[in-house]
Amino acid sequence: VLDHVEIVLVGGEEKEAKPKASIFHKALQLAELTPEQCIMVGDNLVADILGARNAGLGAAVWIAPTPLPLDQVAHAPD
């Protein structure tokens, strides 16, 4: 995976971790992108999906480790 990634931020090494918007905003700044230009893909509804919402990202895609009906999901993905 790291062959395809230019920016890696680790929550434990940053001031704040997901779902705080600041770590997403730092990644956006490093990538020189706006939130609307980005899509979050993750497997955690709180850290990834809620985090994407907190940061105002263009979309949030959930790779569900255990599929749930979306009406039972607290932080709905796109």
PDB file of N, CA, C and O in Angstrom:
ATOM      1  N   VAL A   1       0.829  -1.202   0.000  1.00  0.00           N
ATOM      2  CA  VAL A   1       0.000   0.000   0.000  1.00  0.00           C
ATOM      3  C   VAL A   1       0.863   1.251   0.000  1.00  0.00           C
ATOM      4  O   VAL A   1       0.555   2.212  -0.678  1.00  0.00           O
ATOM      5  N   LEU A   2       1.941   1.266   0.758  1.00  0.00           N
ATOM      6  CA  LEU A   2       2.757   2.468   0.861  1.00  0.00           C
ATOM      7  C   LEU A   2       3.392   2.862  -0.471  1.00  0.00           C
ATOM      8  O   LEU A   2       3.808   4.008  -0.626  1.00  0.00           O
ATOM      9  N   ASP A   3       3.444   1.959  -1.427  1.00  0.00           N
ATOM     10  CA  ASP A   3       3.934   2.312  -2.757  1.00  0.00           C
ATOM     11  C   ASP A   3       2.988   3.272  -3.463  1.00  0.00           C
ATOM     12  O   ASP A   3       3.381   3.955  -4.404  1.00  0.00           O
ATOM     13  N   HIS A   4       1.734   3.320  -3.014  1.00  0.00           N
ATOM     14  CA  HIS A   4       0.702   4.133  -3.661  1.00  0.00           C
ATOM     15  C   HIS A   4       0.278   5.332  -2.827  1.00  0.00           C
ATOM     16  O   HIS A   4      -0.640   6.047  -3.206  1.00  0.00           O
ATOM     17  N   VAL A   5       0.935   5.545  -1.712  1.00  0.00           N
ATOM     18  CA  VAL A   5       0.548   6.609  -0.788  1.00  0.00           C
ATOM     19  C   VAL A   5       1.700   7.581  -0.635  1.00  0.00           C
ATOM     20  O   VAL A   5       2.843   7.178  -0.411  1.00  0.00           O
ATOM     21  N   GLU A   6       1.379   8.863  -0.739  1.00  0.00           N
ATOM     22  CA  GLU A   6       2.418   9.878  -0.595  1.00  0.00           C
ATOM     23  C   GLU A   6       2.457  10.481   0.800  1.00  0.00           C
ATOM     24  O   GLU A   6       3.491  10.967   1.238  1.00  0.00           O
ATOM     25  N   ILE A   7       1.332  10.464   1.502  1.00  0.00           N
ATOM     26  CA  ILE A   7       1.236  11.104   2.817  1.00  0.00           C
ATOM     27  C   ILE A   7       0.688  10.089   3.811  1.00  0.00           C
ATOM     28  O   ILE A   7      -0.345   9.468   3.561  1.00  0.00           O
ATOM     29  N   VAL A   8       1.380   9.934   4.924  1.00  0.00           N
ATOM     30  CA  VAL A   8       0.911   9.050   5.990  1.00  0.00           C
ATOM     31  C   VAL A   8       0.955   9.839   7.296  1.00  0.00           C
ATOM     32  O   VAL A   8       1.990  10.390   7.670  1.00  0.00           O
ATOM     33  N   LEU A   9      -0.182   9.903   7.977  1.00  0.00           N
ATOM     34  CA  LEU A   9      -0.265  10.516   9.308  1.00  0.00           C
ATOM     35  C   LEU A   9      -0.721   9.437  10.277  1.00  0.00           C
ATOM     36  O   LEU A   9      -1.643   8.686   9.975  1.00  0.00           O
ATOM     37  N   VAL A  10      -0.091   9.378  11.423  1.00  0.00           N
ATOM     38  CA  VAL A  10      -0.439   8.384  12.436  1.00  0.00           C
ATOM     39  C   VAL A  10      -1.031   9.119  13.630  1.00  0.00           C
ATOM     40  O   VAL A  10      -0.382  10.018  14.192  1.00  0.00           O
ATOM     41  N   GLY A  11      -2.259   8.735  13.991  1.00  0.00           N
ATOM     42  CA  GLY A  11      -2.967   9.429  15.068  1.00  0.00           C
ATOM     43  C   GLY A  11      -2.163   9.561  16.350  1.00  0.00           C
ATOM     44  O   GLY A  11      -2.157  10.606  16.974  1.00  0.00           O
ATOM     45  N   GLY A  12      -1.476   8.518  16.751  1.00  0.00           N
ATOM     46  CA  GLY A  12      -0.704   8.557  17.985  1.00  0.00           C
ATOM     47  C   GLY A  12       0.501   9.476  17.924  1.00  0.00           C
ATOM     48  O   GLY A  12       1.071   9.823  18.954  1.00  0.00           O
ATOM     49  N   GLU A  13       0.874   9.886  16.724  1.00  0.00           N
ATOM     50  CA  GLU A  13       2.020  10.773  16.553  1.00  0.00           C
ATOM     51  C   GLU A  13       1.596  12.221  16.288  1.00  0.00           C
ATOM     52  O   GLU A  13       2.441  13.101  16.226  1.00  0.00           O
ATOM     53  N   GLU A  14       0.312  12.437  16.115  1.00  0.00           N
ATOM     54  CA  GLU A  14      -0.217  13.771  15.834  1.00  0.00           C
ATOM     55  C   GLU A  14      -0.853  14.352  17.088  1.00  0.00           C
ATOM     56  O   GLU A  14      -1.121  13.636  18.058  1.00  0.00           O
ATOM     57  N   LYS A  15      -1.112  15.646  17.060  1.00  0.00           N
ATOM     58  CA  LYS A  15      -1.731  16.339  18.186  1.00  0.00           C
ATOM     59  C   LYS A  15      -3.079  15.709  18.549  1.00  0.00           C
ATOM     60  O   LYS A  15      -3.386  15.509  19.711  1.00  0.00           O
ATOM     61  N   GLU A  16      -3.865  15.393  17.532  1.00  0.00           N
ATOM     62  CA  GLU A  16      -5.170  14.767  17.739  1.00  0.00           C
ATOM     63  C   GLU A  16      -5.321  13.624  16.745  1.00  0.00           C
ATOM     64  O   GLU A  16      -4.636  13.574  15.731  1.00  0.00           O
ATOM     65  N   ALA A  17      -6.215  12.716  17.039  1.00  0.00           N
ATOM     66  CA  ALA A  17      -6.464  11.564  16.175  1.00  0.00           C
ATOM     67  C   ALA A  17      -7.888  11.622  15.627  1.00  0.00           C
ATOM     68  O   ALA A  17      -8.706  12.433  16.067  1.00  0.00           O
ATOM     69  N   LYS A  18      -8.177  10.753  14.660  1.00  0.00           N
ATOM     70  CA  LYS A  18      -9.535  10.642  14.142  1.00  0.00           C
ATOM     71  C   LYS A  18     -10.468  10.273  15.291  1.00  0.00           C
ATOM     72  O   LYS A  18     -10.061   9.527  16.165  1.00  0.00           O
ATOM     73  N   PRO A  19     -11.637  10.798  15.360  1.00  0.00           N
ATOM     74  CA  PRO A  19     -12.407  11.513  14.351  1.00  0.00           C
ATOM     75  C   PRO A  19     -12.256  13.043  14.392  1.00  0.00           C
ATOM     76  O   PRO A  19     -13.050  13.745  13.779  1.00  0.00           O
ATOM     77  N   LYS A  20     -11.247  13.553  15.085  1.00  0.00           N
ATOM     78  CA  LYS A  20     -11.043  15.007  15.121  1.00  0.00           C
ATOM     79  C   LYS A  20     -10.726  15.515  13.721  1.00  0.00           C
ATOM     80  O   LYS A  20      -9.958  14.902  12.981  1.00  0.00           O
ATOM     81  N   ALA A  21     -11.296  16.653  13.376  1.00  0.00           N
ATOM     82  CA  ALA A  21     -11.111  17.231  12.039  1.00  0.00           C
ATOM     83  C   ALA A  21      -9.666  17.644  11.791  1.00  0.00           C
ATOM     84  O   ALA A  21      -9.204  17.630  10.645  1.00  0.00           O
ATOM     85  N   SER A  22      -8.928  17.984  12.840  1.00  0.00           N
ATOM     86  CA  SER A  22      -7.577  18.534  12.653  1.00  0.00           C
ATOM     87  C   SER A  22      -6.638  17.582  11.913  1.00  0.00           C
ATOM     88  O   SER A  22      -5.828  18.026  11.093  1.00  0.00           O
ATOM     89  N   ILE A  23      -6.717  16.286  12.164  1.00  0.00           N
ATOM     90  CA  ILE A  23      -5.812  15.354  11.487  1.00  0.00           C
ATOM     91  C   ILE A  23      -6.171  15.239  10.010  1.00  0.00           C
ATOM     92  O   ILE A  23      -5.309  15.140   9.142  1.00  0.00           O
ATOM     93  N   PHE A  24      -7.456  15.310   9.683  1.00  0.00           N
ATOM     94  CA  PHE A  24      -7.884  15.317   8.289  1.00  0.00           C
ATOM     95  C   PHE A  24      -7.415  16.606   7.615  1.00  0.00           C
ATOM     96  O   PHE A  24      -6.914  16.579   6.492  1.00  0.00           O
ATOM     97  N   HIS A  25      -7.569  17.731   8.305  1.00  0.00           N
ATOM     98  CA  HIS A  25      -7.163  19.019   7.735  1.00  0.00           C
ATOM     99  C   HIS A  25      -5.648  19.084   7.512  1.00  0.00           C
ATOM    100  O   HIS A  25      -5.191  19.667   6.531  1.00  0.00           O
ATOM    101  N   LYS A  26      -4.880  18.459   8.390  1.00  0.00           N
ATOM    102  CA  LYS A  26      -3.424  18.424   8.192  1.00  0.00           C
ATOM    103  C   LYS A  26      -3.091  17.631   6.927  1.00  0.00           C
ATOM    104  O   LYS A  26      -2.249  18.049   6.128  1.00  0.00           O
ATOM    105  N   ALA A  27      -3.747  16.499   6.730  1.00  0.00           N
ATOM    106  CA  ALA A  27      -3.516  15.701   5.523  1.00  0.00           C
ATOM    107  C   ALA A  27      -3.907  16.493   4.276  1.00  0.00           C
ATOM    108  O   ALA A  27      -3.191  16.469   3.269  1.00  0.00           O
ATOM    109  N   LEU A  28      -5.021  17.209   4.354  1.00  0.00           N
ATOM    110  CA  LEU A  28      -5.450  18.028   3.216  1.00  0.00           C
ATOM    111  C   LEU A  28      -4.420  19.105   2.901  1.00  0.00           C
ATOM    112  O   LEU A  28      -4.105  19.352   1.733  1.00  0.00           O
ATOM    113  N   GLN A  29      -3.899  19.734   3.935  1.00  0.00           N
ATOM    114  CA  GLN A  29      -2.896  20.783   3.749  1.00  0.00           C
ATOM    115  C   GLN A  29      -1.641  20.211   3.094  1.00  0.00           C
ATOM    116  O   GLN A  29      -1.104  20.787   2.144  1.00  0.00           O
ATOM    117  N   LEU A  30      -1.174  19.066   3.583  1.00  0.00           N
ATOM    118  CA  LEU A  30       0.021  18.432   3.015  1.00  0.00           C
ATOM    119  C   LEU A  30      -0.191  18.027   1.554  1.00  0.00           C
ATOM    120  O   LEU A  30       0.725  18.098   0.737  1.00  0.00           O
ATOM    121  N   ALA A  31      -1.411  17.614   1.227  1.00  0.00           N
ATOM    122  CA  ALA A  31      -1.733  17.192  -0.134  1.00  0.00           C
ATOM    123  C   ALA A  31      -2.132  18.366  -1.024  1.00  0.00           C
ATOM    124  O   ALA A  31      -2.322  18.182  -2.230  1.00  0.00           O
ATOM    125  N   GLU A  32      -2.270  19.537  -0.422  1.00  0.00           N
ATOM    126  CA  GLU A  32      -2.699  20.742  -1.137  1.00  0.00           C
ATOM    127  C   GLU A  32      -4.036  20.529  -1.823  1.00  0.00           C
ATOM    128  O   GLU A  32      -4.230  20.839  -3.006  1.00  0.00           O
ATOM    129  N   LEU A  33      -4.994  19.991  -1.054  1.00  0.00           N
ATOM    130  CA  LEU A  33      -6.346  19.725  -1.536  1.00  0.00           C
ATOM    131  C   LEU A  33      -7.368  20.369  -0.620  1.00  0.00           C
ATOM    132  O   LEU A  33      -7.079  20.632   0.550  1.00  0.00           O
ATOM    133  N   THR A  34      -8.564  20.584  -1.138  1.00  0.00           N
ATOM    134  CA  THR A  34      -9.670  21.075  -0.323  1.00  0.00           C
ATOM    135  C   THR A  34     -10.483  19.872   0.157  1.00  0.00           C
ATOM    136  O   THR A  34     -10.430  18.794  -0.458  1.00  0.00           O
ATOM    137  N   PRO A  35     -11.251  20.034   1.217  1.00  0.00           N
ATOM    138  CA  PRO A  35     -12.073  18.919   1.694  1.00  0.00           C
ATOM    139  C   PRO A  35     -13.011  18.369   0.613  1.00  0.00           C
ATOM    140  O   PRO A  35     -13.193  17.156   0.510  1.00  0.00           O
ATOM    141  N   GLU A  36     -13.554  19.247  -0.197  1.00  0.00           N
ATOM    142  CA  GLU A  36     -14.498  18.827  -1.236  1.00  0.00           C
ATOM    143  C   GLU A  36     -13.842  17.955  -2.302  1.00  0.00           C
ATOM    144  O   GLU A  36     -14.532  17.222  -3.006  1.00  0.00           O
ATOM    145  N   GLN A  37     -12.538  18.021  -2.427  1.00  0.00           N
ATOM    146  CA  GLN A  37     -11.817  17.228  -3.422  1.00  0.00           C
ATOM    147  C   GLN A  37     -11.493  15.823  -2.933  1.00  0.00           C
ATOM    148  O   GLN A  37     -10.926  15.042  -3.691  1.00  0.00           O
ATOM    149  N   CYS A  38     -11.864  15.503  -1.702  1.00  0.00           N
ATOM    150  CA  CYS A  38     -11.412  14.246  -1.094  1.00  0.00           C
ATOM    151  C   CYS A  38     -12.550  13.320  -0.716  1.00  0.00           C
ATOM    152  O   CYS A  38     -13.652  13.758  -0.390  1.00  0.00           O
ATOM    153  N   ILE A  39     -12.216  12.047  -0.724  1.00  0.00           N
ATOM    154  CA  ILE A  39     -13.119  10.992  -0.281  1.00  0.00           C
ATOM    155  C   ILE A  39     -12.386  10.180   0.780  1.00  0.00           C
ATOM    156  O   ILE A  39     -11.235   9.788   0.584  1.00  0.00           O
ATOM    157  N   MET A  40     -13.041   9.942   1.892  1.00  0.00           N
ATOM    158  CA  MET A  40     -12.493   9.080   2.942  1.00  0.00           C
ATOM    159  C   MET A  40     -13.011   7.673   2.721  1.00  0.00           C
ATOM    160  O   MET A  40     -14.214   7.477   2.556  1.00  0.00           O
ATOM    161  N   VAL A  41     -12.125   6.703   2.691  1.00  0.00           N
ATOM    162  CA  VAL A  41     -12.504   5.292   2.619  1.00  0.00           C
ATOM    163  C   VAL A  41     -11.976   4.647   3.882  1.00  0.00           C
ATOM    164  O   VAL A  41     -10.780   4.704   4.167  1.00  0.00           O
ATOM    165  N   GLY A  42     -12.873   4.069   4.666  1.00  0.00           N
ATOM    166  CA  GLY A  42     -12.444   3.461   5.910  1.00  0.00           C
ATOM    167  C   GLY A  42     -13.386   2.389   6.402  1.00  0.00           C
ATOM    168  O   GLY A  42     -14.484   2.221   5.880  1.00  0.00           O
ATOM    169  N   ASP A  43     -12.947   1.684   7.443  1.00  0.00           N
ATOM    170  CA  ASP A  43     -13.749   0.583   7.983  1.00  0.00           C
ATOM    171  C   ASP A  43     -14.318   0.876   9.363  1.00  0.00           C
ATOM    172  O   ASP A  43     -14.959   0.018   9.963  1.00  0.00           O
ATOM    173  N   ASN A  44     -14.108   2.095   9.864  1.00  0.00           N
ATOM    174  CA  ASN A  44     -14.582   2.427  11.206  1.00  0.00           C
ATOM    175  C   ASN A  44     -15.582   3.570  11.111  1.00  0.00           C
ATOM    176  O   ASN A  44     -15.249   4.654  10.627  1.00  0.00           O
ATOM    177  N   LEU A  45     -16.801   3.321  11.579  1.00  0.00           N
ATOM    178  CA  LEU A  45     -17.861   4.327  11.449  1.00  0.00           C
ATOM    179  C   LEU A  45     -17.579   5.594  12.241  1.00  0.00           C
ATOM    180  O   LEU A  45     -17.960   6.685  11.816  1.00  0.00           O
ATOM    181  N   VAL A  46     -16.918   5.479  13.367  1.00  0.00           N
ATOM    182  CA  VAL A  46     -16.646   6.673  14.173  1.00  0.00           C
ATOM    183  C   VAL A  46     -15.372   7.358  13.683  1.00  0.00           C
ATOM    184  O   VAL A  46     -15.401   8.523  13.272  1.00  0.00           O
ATOM    185  N   ALA A  47     -14.250   6.672  13.715  1.00  0.00           N
ATOM    186  CA  ALA A  47     -12.967   7.286  13.357  1.00  0.00           C
ATOM    187  C   ALA A  47     -12.967   7.769  11.912  1.00  0.00           C
ATOM    188  O   ALA A  47     -12.533   8.884  11.626  1.00  0.00           O
ATOM    189  N   ASP A  48     -13.458   6.949  11.000  1.00  0.00           N
ATOM    190  CA  ASP A  48     -13.358   7.259   9.577  1.00  0.00           C
ATOM    191  C   ASP A  48     -14.554   8.036   9.032  1.00  0.00           C
ATOM    192  O   ASP A  48     -14.384   9.095   8.430  1.00  0.00           O
ATOM    193  N   ILE A  49     -15.749   7.524   9.233  1.00  0.00           N
ATOM    194  CA  ILE A  49     -16.933   8.151   8.642  1.00  0.00           C
ATOM    195  C   ILE A  49     -17.301   9.428   9.386  1.00  0.00           C
ATOM    196  O   ILE A  49     -17.468  10.490   8.776  1.00  0.00           O
ATOM    197  N   LEU A  50     -17.409   9.368  10.711  1.00  0.00           N
ATOM    198  CA  LEU A  50     -17.680  10.586  11.476  1.00  0.00           C
ATOM    199  C   LEU A  50     -16.538  11.581  11.302  1.00  0.00           C
ATOM    200  O   LEU A  50     -16.766  12.783  11.160  1.00  0.00           O
ATOM    201  N   GLY A  51     -15.312  11.095  11.276  1.00  0.00           N
ATOM    202  CA  GLY A  51     -14.161  11.973  11.062  1.00  0.00           C
ATOM    203  C   GLY A  51     -14.243  12.705   9.739  1.00  0.00           C
ATOM    204  O   GLY A  51     -13.974  13.907   9.663  1.00  0.00           O
ATOM    205  N   ALA A  52     -14.624  12.000   8.692  1.00  0.00           N
ATOM    206  CA  ALA A  52     -14.787  12.629   7.373  1.00  0.00           C
ATOM    207  C   ALA A  52     -15.873  13.692   7.418  1.00  0.00           C
ATOM    208  O   ALA A  52     -15.732  14.767   6.830  1.00  0.00           O
ATOM    209  N   ARG A  53     -16.953  13.394   8.115  1.00  0.00           N
ATOM    210  CA  ARG A  53     -18.048  14.378   8.263  1.00  0.00           C
ATOM    211  C   ARG A  53     -17.538  15.596   9.039  1.00  0.00           C
ATOM    212  O   ARG A  53     -17.810  16.736   8.664  1.00  0.00           O
ATOM    213  N   ASN A  54     -16.827  15.361  10.133  1.00  0.00           N
ATOM    214  CA  ASN A  54     -16.303  16.469  10.950  1.00  0.00           C
ATOM    215  C   ASN A  54     -15.400  17.381  10.129  1.00  0.00           C
ATOM    216  O   ASN A  54     -15.371  18.591  10.344  1.00  0.00           O
ATOM    217  N   ALA A  55     -14.649  16.796   9.204  1.00  0.00           N
ATOM    218  CA  ALA A  55     -13.695  17.564   8.401  1.00  0.00           C
ATOM    219  C   ALA A  55     -14.310  18.145   7.136  1.00  0.00           C
ATOM    220  O   ALA A  55     -13.656  18.887   6.419  1.00  0.00           O
ATOM    221  N   GLY A  56     -15.568  17.805   6.856  1.00  0.00           N
ATOM    222  CA  GLY A  56     -16.244  18.350   5.677  1.00  0.00           C
ATOM    223  C   GLY A  56     -15.780  17.749   4.365  1.00  0.00           C
ATOM    224  O   GLY A  56     -15.858  18.397   3.328  1.00  0.00           O
ATOM    225  N   LEU A  57     -15.307  16.497   4.398  1.00  0.00           N
ATOM    226  CA  LEU A  57     -14.838  15.868   3.166  1.00  0.00           C
ATOM    227  C   LEU A  57     -15.991  15.647   2.197  1.00  0.00           C
ATOM    228  O   LEU A  57     -17.154  15.551   2.584  1.00  0.00           O
ATOM    229  N   GLY A  58     -15.633  15.534   0.913  1.00  0.00           N
ATOM    230  CA  GLY A  58     -16.624  15.398  -0.134  1.00  0.00           C
ATOM    231  C   GLY A  58     -17.503  14.169  -0.007  1.00  0.00           C
ATOM    232  O   GLY A  58     -18.675  14.201  -0.365  1.00  0.00           O
ATOM    233  N   ALA A  59     -16.960  13.072   0.494  1.00  0.00           N
ATOM    234  CA  ALA A  59     -17.734  11.842   0.659  1.00  0.00           C
ATOM    235  C   ALA A  59     -17.016  10.940   1.653  1.00  0.00           C
ATOM    236  O   ALA A  59     -15.824  11.091   1.911  1.00  0.00           O
ATOM    237  N   ALA A  60     -17.789  10.007   2.202  1.00  0.00           N
ATOM    238  CA  ALA A  60     -17.250   9.031   3.143  1.00  0.00           C
ATOM    239  C   ALA A  60     -17.741   7.645   2.726  1.00  0.00           C
ATOM    240  O   ALA A  60     -18.953   7.408   2.660  1.00  0.00           O
ATOM    241  N   VAL A  61     -16.806   6.762   2.425  1.00  0.00           N
ATOM    242  CA  VAL A  61     -17.125   5.408   1.966  1.00  0.00           C
ATOM    243  C   VAL A  61     -16.738   4.429   3.065  1.00  0.00           C
ATOM    244  O   VAL A  61     -15.605   4.438   3.548  1.00  0.00           O
ATOM    245  N   TRP A  62     -17.689   3.593   3.446  1.00  0.00           N
ATOM    246  CA  TRP A  62     -17.472   2.624   4.516  1.00  0.00           C
ATOM    247  C   TRP A  62     -17.254   1.245   3.927  1.00  0.00           C
ATOM    248  O   TRP A  62     -18.096   0.719   3.204  1.00  0.00           O
ATOM    249  N   ILE A  63     -16.111   0.642   4.228  1.00  0.00           N
ATOM    250  CA  ILE A  63     -15.840  -0.751   3.899  1.00  0.00           C
ATOM    251  C   ILE A  63     -16.228  -1.526   5.157  1.00  0.00           C
ATOM    252  O   ILE A  63     -15.464  -1.572   6.128  1.00  0.00           O
ATOM    253  N   ALA A  64     -17.421  -2.085   5.138  1.00  0.00           N
ATOM    254  CA  ALA A  64     -18.003  -2.680   6.338  1.00  0.00           C
ATOM    255  C   ALA A  64     -17.387  -4.036   6.660  1.00  0.00           C
ATOM    256  O   ALA A  64     -17.538  -4.972   5.893  1.00  0.00           O
ATOM    257  N   PRO A  65     -16.695  -4.136   7.813  1.00  0.00           N
ATOM    258  CA  PRO A  65     -16.171  -5.444   8.212  1.00  0.00           C
ATOM    259  C   PRO A  65     -17.304  -6.417   8.518  1.00  0.00           C
ATOM    260  O   PRO A  65     -17.199  -7.606   8.271  1.00  0.00           O
ATOM    261  N   THR A  66     -18.393  -5.893   9.062  1.00  0.00           N
ATOM    262  CA  THR A  66     -19.612  -6.656   9.308  1.00  0.00           C
ATOM    263  C   THR A  66     -20.768  -5.828   8.764  1.00  0.00           C
ATOM    264  O   THR A  66     -21.083  -4.778   9.321  1.00  0.00           O
ATOM    265  N   PRO A  67     -21.358  -6.241   7.664  1.00  0.00           N
ATOM    266  CA  PRO A  67     -22.431  -5.448   7.057  1.00  0.00           C
ATOM    267  C   PRO A  67     -23.593  -5.216   8.019  1.00  0.00           C
ATOM    268  O   PRO A  67     -24.004  -6.119   8.745  1.00  0.00           O
ATOM    269  N   LEU A  68     -24.069  -3.992   8.033  1.00  0.00           N
ATOM    270  CA  LEU A  68     -25.235  -3.606   8.823  1.00  0.00           C
ATOM    271  C   LEU A  68     -26.188  -2.843   7.921  1.00  0.00           C
ATOM    272  O   LEU A  68     -25.742  -2.117   7.034  1.00  0.00           O
ATOM    273  N   PRO A  69     -27.497  -2.959   8.160  1.00  0.00           N
ATOM    274  CA  PRO A  69     -28.425  -2.102   7.420  1.00  0.00           C
ATOM    275  C   PRO A  69     -28.123  -0.639   7.751  1.00  0.00           C
ATOM    276  O   PRO A  69     -27.866  -0.297   8.907  1.00  0.00           O
ATOM    277  N   LEU A  70     -28.096   0.218   6.754  1.00  0.00           N
ATOM    278  CA  LEU A  70     -27.723   1.613   6.979  1.00  0.00           C
ATOM    279  C   LEU A  70     -28.648   2.332   7.947  1.00  0.00           C
ATOM    280  O   LEU A  70     -28.235   3.295   8.589  1.00  0.00           O
ATOM    281  N   ASP A  71     -29.893   1.872   8.095  1.00  0.00           N
ATOM    282  CA  ASP A  71     -30.773   2.524   9.063  1.00  0.00           C
ATOM    283  C   ASP A  71     -30.374   2.194  10.509  1.00  0.00           C
ATOM    284  O   ASP A  71     -30.876   2.780  11.441  1.00  0.00           O
ATOM    285  N   GLN A  72     -29.418   1.272  10.693  1.00  0.00           N
ATOM    286  CA  GLN A  72     -28.923   0.927  12.020  1.00  0.00           C
ATOM    287  C   GLN A  72     -27.532   1.522  12.288  1.00  0.00           C
ATOM    288  O   GLN A  72     -26.931   1.272  13.313  1.00  0.00           O
ATOM    289  N   VAL A  73     -27.051   2.327  11.356  1.00  0.00           N
ATOM    290  CA  VAL A  73     -25.712   2.900  11.451  1.00  0.00           C
ATOM    291  C   VAL A  73     -25.819   4.337  11.952  1.00  0.00           C
ATOM    292  O   VAL A  73     -26.544   5.150  11.397  1.00  0.00           O
ATOM    293  N   ALA A  74     -25.092   4.641  13.029  1.00  0.00           N
ATOM    294  CA  ALA A  74     -25.165   5.974  13.639  1.00  0.00           C
ATOM    295  C   ALA A  74     -24.607   7.058  12.729  1.00  0.00           C
ATOM    296  O   ALA A  74     -25.169   8.134  12.639  1.00  0.00           O
ATOM    297  N   HIS A  75     -23.498   6.815  12.076  1.00  0.00           N
ATOM    298  CA  HIS A  75     -22.839   7.800  11.223  1.00  0.00           C
ATOM    299  C   HIS A  75     -22.890   7.254   9.784  1.00  0.00           C
ATOM    300  O   HIS A  75     -21.985   6.544   9.371  1.00  0.00           O
ATOM    301  N   ALA A  76     -23.944   7.594   9.073  1.00  0.00           N
ATOM    302  CA  ALA A  76     -24.178   7.004   7.756  1.00  0.00           C
ATOM    303  C   ALA A  76     -23.124   7.430   6.734  1.00  0.00           C
ATOM    304  O   ALA A  76     -22.849   8.616   6.580  1.00  0.00           O
ATOM    305  N   PRO A  77     -22.561   6.455   6.035  1.00  0.00           N
ATOM    306  CA  PRO A  77     -21.627   6.755   4.941  1.00  0.00           C
ATOM    307  C   PRO A  77     -22.403   7.134   3.686  1.00  0.00           C
ATOM    308  O   PRO A  77     -23.630   7.000   3.622  1.00  0.00           O
ATOM    309  N   ASP A  78     -21.668   7.594   2.681  1.00  0.00           N
ATOM    310  CA  ASP A  78     -22.293   7.886   1.396  1.00  0.00           C
ATOM    311  C   ASP A  78     -22.479   6.595   0.610  1.00  0.00           C
ATOM    312  O   ASP A  78     -23.305   6.434  -0.179  1.00  0.00           O
TER     313      ASP A  78
END
